[in-house]
Amino acid sequence: MLLVEIRQLARVVGHPVYPKKSESLGPAGTALEGQLLTIPGMEGAPLSDANLTNSYFSSSFIGVNGFGSPAEPKYSMMQRMTTSSSSPSLLNDGAKTFSHGAHDPVNSPTSSLFSDFGALSISQRRKQAPNPAASEFIPKGAPRMASMSQPAVQAFPPPLFPHPVMSTSTAAALAPGMSLSAGSSPLHSPKITPHTSPAPRRRSHTPNPNPANYMVPTSAADQGGAPIIQKETVGGTTYFYTDNTPAPMAGMVFPTYHIYPPTAPHVAYMQPKANAPSFFMADELRQELINRHLITMAQIDHSENPDVPSEVDSYHSLFPLEPLPPPNRLQKTSNFSYITSCYKAVNSKDDLPYCLRRIHGFRLVNTKCMMLVDMWKKIQHSNAVTLREVFTTKAFGDHSLVFSYDFHAGAETMFSRHFNDPTADSFFTKRKWGQHEPPPPRQHAGLLPESLIWAYIVQLSSALRTIHTAGLACRVMDPSKILITGKTRLRVNCVGVFDVLTFDNSQTNHLALMPQYQQADLISLGKVVLALACNSLAGIQRENLQKAMELVSINYSSDLKNLILYLLTDQSRLRSVNDIMPMIGARFYTQLDASQMRNDVIEEDLAKEVQNGRLFRLLAKLGTINERPEFQKDPTWSETGDRYLLKLFRDHLFHQVTEAGTPWIDLSHIVACLNKLDAGVPEKISLVSRDEKSVLVVTYSDLKRCFESTFQELLAAANGSL
């Protein structure tokens, strides 16, 4: 009698009850472990783990068992994690099983409680997201939540005018001794996990949400009742815990297989092109990606370029990105005062492509400059090309210094994009006697739009801010060393080269001159902006500065003019790149908005292609089965048994004709049928033989069973198991 009262009290407060091993908790001397456990919103037989793997869904599947079928009851949706690899493979497809009949994870007598009670914190082998109530997150000496009478520590001060609903404390809804984690278990559970306890298949705390959770209340107060106390008996020990999983709202129906949604309205009305493809990404983005892949995979013909070595240090497959200088060239580059060349190469250590900048004929005397190289390696910024390593080599026949950078395929320099037109300098060239001066250029008629110039300013100043904060100086703010990828994405290239080439070993403090170099960076930034505003490099020459500033005053805003004057004018104090932020002003938000809109467009294009890999693997498997000439010395193998159904399904996919006998081509039909096959839905289809004398009515679940068994038979033969 006393034990019954203790159990009734434990149902209320949430504490565990530990009965003795010999104690009988059920009829006929059996424990409650094998009895029916009723869960709110789920009616049916108890769950076990015999067929758990057959009822798993992949994390990308948005359907649920039985949803969408009027003959099946609506169950609470349970998120289950698959243990399959995410890499694309024919052997591990991650297909979504439409659990029906014997494979129903709820009604089947061979299903499991493992996922439903996965939130119990009774396993010491847990590998999940950090629990804020775990011991490693609580300072030593601080007691755990032994009683809810202790005040909860608030991460933020309470608002002055708290909302009546939002001000409700989450911890107040927990019973004494309960953890703060979702679906928490008693804190006083046994220290040693029983061998018969549920396997550590926890409900995921990562962003892999159940679609129904977005449409249901998230607290017990919103559902109109207190948290429901659940119990589980493991190894003779009964555990009580609160089930905070929200029940789905009535009338919610989700598709049982993959369906392509239409384009999101905020993207559909953003794109200027009305006839955008519905199943595949935009042609412009596709062509850009193909060009990048083409450049990344390009190789050189060594028979026509014998001067290019096949291997340099740990890099191979060198491909020149710039025209190679002639062997007897004496002219040096205006930037580094050395002859330079650029190559794409693949690193043997990680098989990734890199950009190698070679300095011809440079002998590195002292390795103390590697201290600055190590500082540059730590610079990670979206508008700067990352330096990976610096090494010397004799592979080119001389002493060369090589800088290895990240490779950005398809990038072009700012000089080649904006300053490669010789006619753009006509406004600054001197006129002969009697020649009339042409009218000054205007925006969109010879000059760049101001919005593009401000986009460049934001990116270049952001890169300088990160470099200067690290105690370094760019020293290569030049149009020939600024890369442009896509339409407006900038990256500062060749960083760190001057620090190595001009390294003075006699100096004690090698960072003493960095403030001067940083001031020079700001002047170089002003010259780049002025050249962009004039659309000509002739505008930054000293004799043309006054004429160039007049051109800026006529065509652009006063903020752009003031920014150029501030950067090019000598100041009595040390300037900082942060000083130009007030001049940029709200244009920073314009750049941020444009970046996020671009992200929305790319995400929408990705959504169109996200299922293509899965459908391709499905077609690849189907292609290995259909029309196979011979298998296991049976020439009629592909025409009999389950293979015959798959052959007729292939005709149903690709070989249908209209009433007039013409081919019926419909991509949406192919995609929908493949998705239904992959999910194994109970929908019935009619498969007609080629002679039209027989009609077979089968379900997609039957076809999937035939499909998987046949492919496994081929796979076993390929592995030598048969």
Coordinates of C-alpha atoms in Angstrom, one line a residue, residues 231-487:
K231 CA 6.7 6.4 -17.5
E232 CA 9.0 3.6 -18.6
T233 CA 10.2 0.5 -16.9
V234 CA 13.7 -0.7 -17.7
G235 CA 15.5 -3.5 -15.9
G236 CA 12.9 -3.5 -13.1
T237 CA 13.3 0.3 -12.6
T238 CA 10.4 2.6 -13.4
Y239 CA 11.2 6.1 -14.7
F240 CA 8.7 9.0 -14.8
Y241 CA 9.3 12.0 -17.0
T242 CA 7.4 14.7 -18.7
D243 CA 6.5 14.5 -22.4
N244 CA 6.8 18.0 -23.8
T245 CA 6.4 16.9 -27.4
P246 CA 3.6 18.9 -28.9
A247 CA 0.8 17.0 -30.5
P248 CA -0.1 18.0 -34.1
M249 CA -3.1 20.0 -34.8
A250 CA -6.2 18.2 -36.2
G251 CA -6.5 18.2 -39.9
M252 CA -2.8 18.5 -40.7
V253 CA -1.9 16.5 -43.9
F254 CA 1.6 16.2 -45.4
P255 CA 2.6 14.6 -48.6
T256 CA 3.9 11.1 -48.4
Y257 CA 6.6 11.6 -51.0
H258 CA 8.8 14.4 -52.3
I259 CA 6.9 17.2 -54.1
Y260 CA 8.6 20.2 -55.6
P261 CA 7.1 23.4 -54.3
P262 CA 6.8 26.5 -56.5
T263 CA 9.3 29.3 -56.3
A264 CA 9.0 31.4 -53.2
P265 CA 7.1 34.7 -53.9
H266 CA 9.9 36.9 -52.5
V267 CA 12.2 35.4 -55.1
A268 CA 9.7 35.0 -57.9
Y269 CA 9.0 38.7 -58.0
M270 CA 12.6 39.6 -57.5
Q271 CA 14.0 38.0 -60.6
P272 CA 13.7 40.2 -63.8
K273 CA 13.3 37.1 -66.0
A274 CA 9.7 35.9 -66.0
N275 CA 10.3 32.6 -67.7
A276 CA 12.7 31.1 -65.2
P277 CA 13.1 27.3 -65.2
S278 CA 11.0 25.6 -62.6
F279 CA 13.0 22.4 -62.2
F280 CA 16.6 23.5 -62.6
M281 CA 18.7 26.5 -61.6
A282 CA 19.0 29.6 -63.7
D283 CA 21.1 29.3 -66.9
E284 CA 23.3 32.2 -65.9
L285 CA 24.3 30.7 -62.6
R286 CA 24.7 27.3 -64.2
Q287 CA 27.0 28.7 -66.9
E288 CA 29.1 30.5 -64.3
L289 CA 29.5 27.3 -62.2
I290 CA 30.4 25.3 -65.3
N291 CA 33.1 27.8 -66.3
R292 CA 34.6 27.6 -62.8
H293 CA 34.7 23.8 -63.0
L294 CA 36.2 24.0 -66.4
I295 CA 39.0 26.3 -65.3
T296 CA 39.6 24.2 -62.1
M297 CA 40.0 21.0 -64.1
A298 CA 42.1 22.5 -66.9
Q299 CA 45.5 21.0 -67.6
I300 CA 48.5 22.0 -69.7
D301 CA 50.1 20.2 -72.6
H302 CA 53.7 19.6 -71.5
S303 CA 54.8 18.9 -75.0
E304 CA 54.1 22.5 -76.0
N305 CA 55.1 24.0 -72.7
P306 CA 58.3 22.2 -71.6
D307 CA 59.4 25.1 -69.4
V308 CA 56.5 24.4 -67.0
P309 CA 57.6 21.7 -64.5
S310 CA 55.4 18.8 -63.8
E311 CA 55.8 19.1 -60.0
V312 CA 56.9 21.9 -57.7
D313 CA 57.4 21.0 -54.0
S314 CA 54.1 19.2 -53.0
Y315 CA 52.2 20.7 -56.0
H316 CA 51.5 19.1 -59.3
S317 CA 49.4 19.7 -62.5
L318 CA 50.6 23.3 -62.9
F319 CA 48.5 25.4 -65.3
P320 CA 49.5 29.0 -66.1
L321 CA 46.8 31.5 -65.3
E322 CA 48.7 34.4 -67.0
P323 CA 50.8 34.5 -70.2
L324 CA 54.2 33.1 -69.4
P325 CA 57.0 35.7 -69.7
P326 CA 59.7 34.9 -72.3
P327 CA 62.8 33.3 -71.0
N328 CA 65.0 36.3 -71.8
R329 CA 62.7 38.9 -70.5
L330 CA 64.4 41.7 -68.5
Q331 CA 61.4 43.9 -67.8
K332 CA 60.1 43.6 -64.3
T333 CA 56.6 44.1 -63.0
S334 CA 55.7 47.6 -61.7
N335 CA 54.2 46.2 -58.5
F336 CA 56.9 43.9 -57.0
S337 CA 60.0 44.9 -59.0
Y338 CA 60.5 41.3 -59.9
I339 CA 59.4 39.1 -62.7
T340 CA 56.3 37.1 -61.6
S341 CA 54.1 34.4 -63.0
C342 CA 51.0 32.7 -61.8
Y343 CA 49.9 29.1 -61.9
K344 CA 47.0 26.9 -60.8
A345 CA 48.3 23.7 -59.1
V346 CA 46.9 20.8 -57.1
N347 CA 48.4 20.1 -53.6
S348 CA 49.3 16.4 -53.2
K349 CA 48.5 16.6 -49.4
D350 CA 44.8 17.5 -49.7
D351 CA 44.2 17.2 -53.5
L352 CA 42.8 20.8 -53.6
P353 CA 43.6 23.4 -56.2
Y354 CA 45.7 26.5 -55.2
C355 CA 47.1 29.5 -56.9
L356 CA 50.9 29.7 -56.9
R357 CA 52.5 33.2 -57.3
R358 CA 56.1 32.7 -58.4
I359 CA 58.8 35.4 -57.8
H360 CA 61.5 34.8 -60.4
G361 CA 65.1 34.9 -59.3
F362 CA 64.6 35.6 -55.7
R363 CA 66.9 34.0 -53.1
L364 CA 65.5 34.0 -49.6
V365 CA 68.4 34.8 -47.3
N366 CA 66.7 34.8 -43.9
T367 CA 63.7 32.9 -42.7
K368 CA 62.7 35.4 -40.0
C369 CA 60.2 36.8 -42.4
M370 CA 58.1 33.7 -41.8
M371 CA 56.9 35.3 -38.7
L372 CA 54.9 37.7 -40.8
V373 CA 53.8 34.9 -43.1
D374 CA 52.4 33.1 -40.1
M375 CA 50.4 36.3 -39.2
W376 CA 49.0 36.4 -42.7
K377 CA 47.9 32.8 -42.6
K378 CA 45.6 33.7 -39.7
I379 CA 43.7 36.3 -41.8
Q380 CA 40.4 34.8 -42.9
H381 CA 38.1 37.3 -44.6
S382 CA 35.6 37.1 -47.4
N383 CA 37.2 39.9 -49.4
A384 CA 40.8 38.8 -49.1
V385 CA 42.6 35.8 -50.7
T386 CA 44.0 33.7 -48.0
L387 CA 47.8 33.0 -48.0
R388 CA 48.5 29.3 -47.2
E389 CA 52.3 28.9 -47.4
V390 CA 55.5 30.3 -48.7
F391 CA 58.4 28.2 -49.9
T392 CA 61.5 28.3 -52.1
T393 CA 62.1 26.0 -55.1
K394 CA 64.6 25.3 -57.9
A395 CA 62.1 23.4 -60.0
F396 CA 62.0 26.2 -62.5
G397 CA 65.7 26.2 -63.1
D398 CA 66.5 29.1 -60.8
H399 CA 66.0 30.3 -57.2
S400 CA 62.3 31.1 -57.0
L401 CA 60.1 32.1 -54.2
V402 CA 56.5 30.8 -54.4
F403 CA 53.4 32.0 -52.5
S404 CA 50.5 29.6 -52.3
Y405 CA 47.0 31.2 -52.1
D406 CA 43.4 29.9 -52.3
F407 CA 42.3 29.4 -55.9
H408 CA 39.2 31.2 -57.0
A409 CA 38.3 29.9 -60.4
G410 CA 36.9 32.4 -63.0
A411 CA 38.2 35.5 -61.2
E412 CA 39.4 38.4 -63.2
T413 CA 41.3 41.5 -62.0
M414 CA 39.7 44.9 -61.6
F415 CA 42.1 46.2 -64.2
S416 CA 40.9 43.8 -66.9
R417 CA 37.3 44.4 -66.2
H418 CA 37.1 48.2 -65.8
F419 CA 40.4 49.7 -67.1
N420 CA 41.0 47.7 -70.2
D421 CA 39.4 50.2 -72.6
P422 CA 42.0 52.6 -74.2
T423 CA 39.2 55.0 -75.3
A424 CA 38.2 55.7 -71.7
D425 CA 41.4 57.8 -71.2
S426 CA 40.4 60.2 -74.0
F427 CA 38.9 62.7 -71.6
F428 CA 42.3 63.1 -69.8
T429 CA 44.6 63.1 -72.9
K430 CA 46.0 66.4 -74.0
R431 CA 44.5 68.0 -77.1
K432 CA 46.5 69.3 -80.0
W433 CA 46.0 72.9 -81.2
G434 CA 42.6 73.3 -82.8
Q435 CA 41.1 70.1 -81.4
H436 CA 37.8 70.5 -79.4
E437 CA 37.6 68.9 -76.0
P438 CA 34.9 66.1 -75.9
P439 CA 32.0 66.4 -73.4
P440 CA 32.7 64.8 -70.0
P441 CA 31.3 61.3 -69.6
R442 CA 28.2 60.6 -67.5
Q443 CA 26.9 57.8 -65.4
H444 CA 25.7 54.8 -67.5
A445 CA 27.3 56.6 -70.5
G446 CA 31.0 56.0 -70.0
L447 CA 31.1 56.1 -66.1
L448 CA 30.3 53.4 -63.6
P449 CA 27.1 53.6 -61.6
E450 CA 27.6 55.0 -58.1
S451 CA 26.0 52.1 -56.4
L452 CA 28.6 49.8 -57.9
I453 CA 31.4 52.0 -56.6
W454 CA 30.0 52.1 -53.1
A455 CA 29.7 48.3 -53.2
Y456 CA 33.4 48.1 -54.0
I457 CA 34.2 50.6 -51.3
V458 CA 32.3 48.6 -48.6
Q459 CA 34.2 45.4 -49.5
L460 CA 37.7 46.9 -49.8
S461 CA 37.3 48.9 -46.6
S462 CA 36.1 45.7 -44.8
A463 CA 39.2 43.8 -46.0
L464 CA 41.5 46.7 -44.9
R465 CA 39.8 46.9 -41.5
T466 CA 40.5 43.2 -40.8
I467 CA 44.1 43.4 -42.0
H468 CA 44.8 46.6 -40.0
T469 CA 43.2 45.1 -36.9
A470 CA 45.6 42.2 -37.1
G471 CA 48.6 44.6 -37.1
L472 CA 49.4 44.1 -40.8
A473 CA 49.2 46.2 -43.9
C474 CA 47.8 45.3 -47.3
R475 CA 50.4 47.1 -49.5
V476 CA 48.8 45.7 -52.7
M477 CA 45.7 47.9 -53.1
D478 CA 46.0 48.1 -56.8
P479 CA 43.5 47.4 -59.6
S480 CA 45.8 44.7 -61.0
K481 CA 45.8 42.9 -57.6
I482 CA 42.1 43.1 -56.8
L483 CA 40.1 40.1 -58.0
I484 CA 36.5 40.2 -59.1
T485 CA 34.3 37.0 -59.1
G486 CA 30.8 37.0 -60.3
K487 CA 29.4 40.5 -60.7

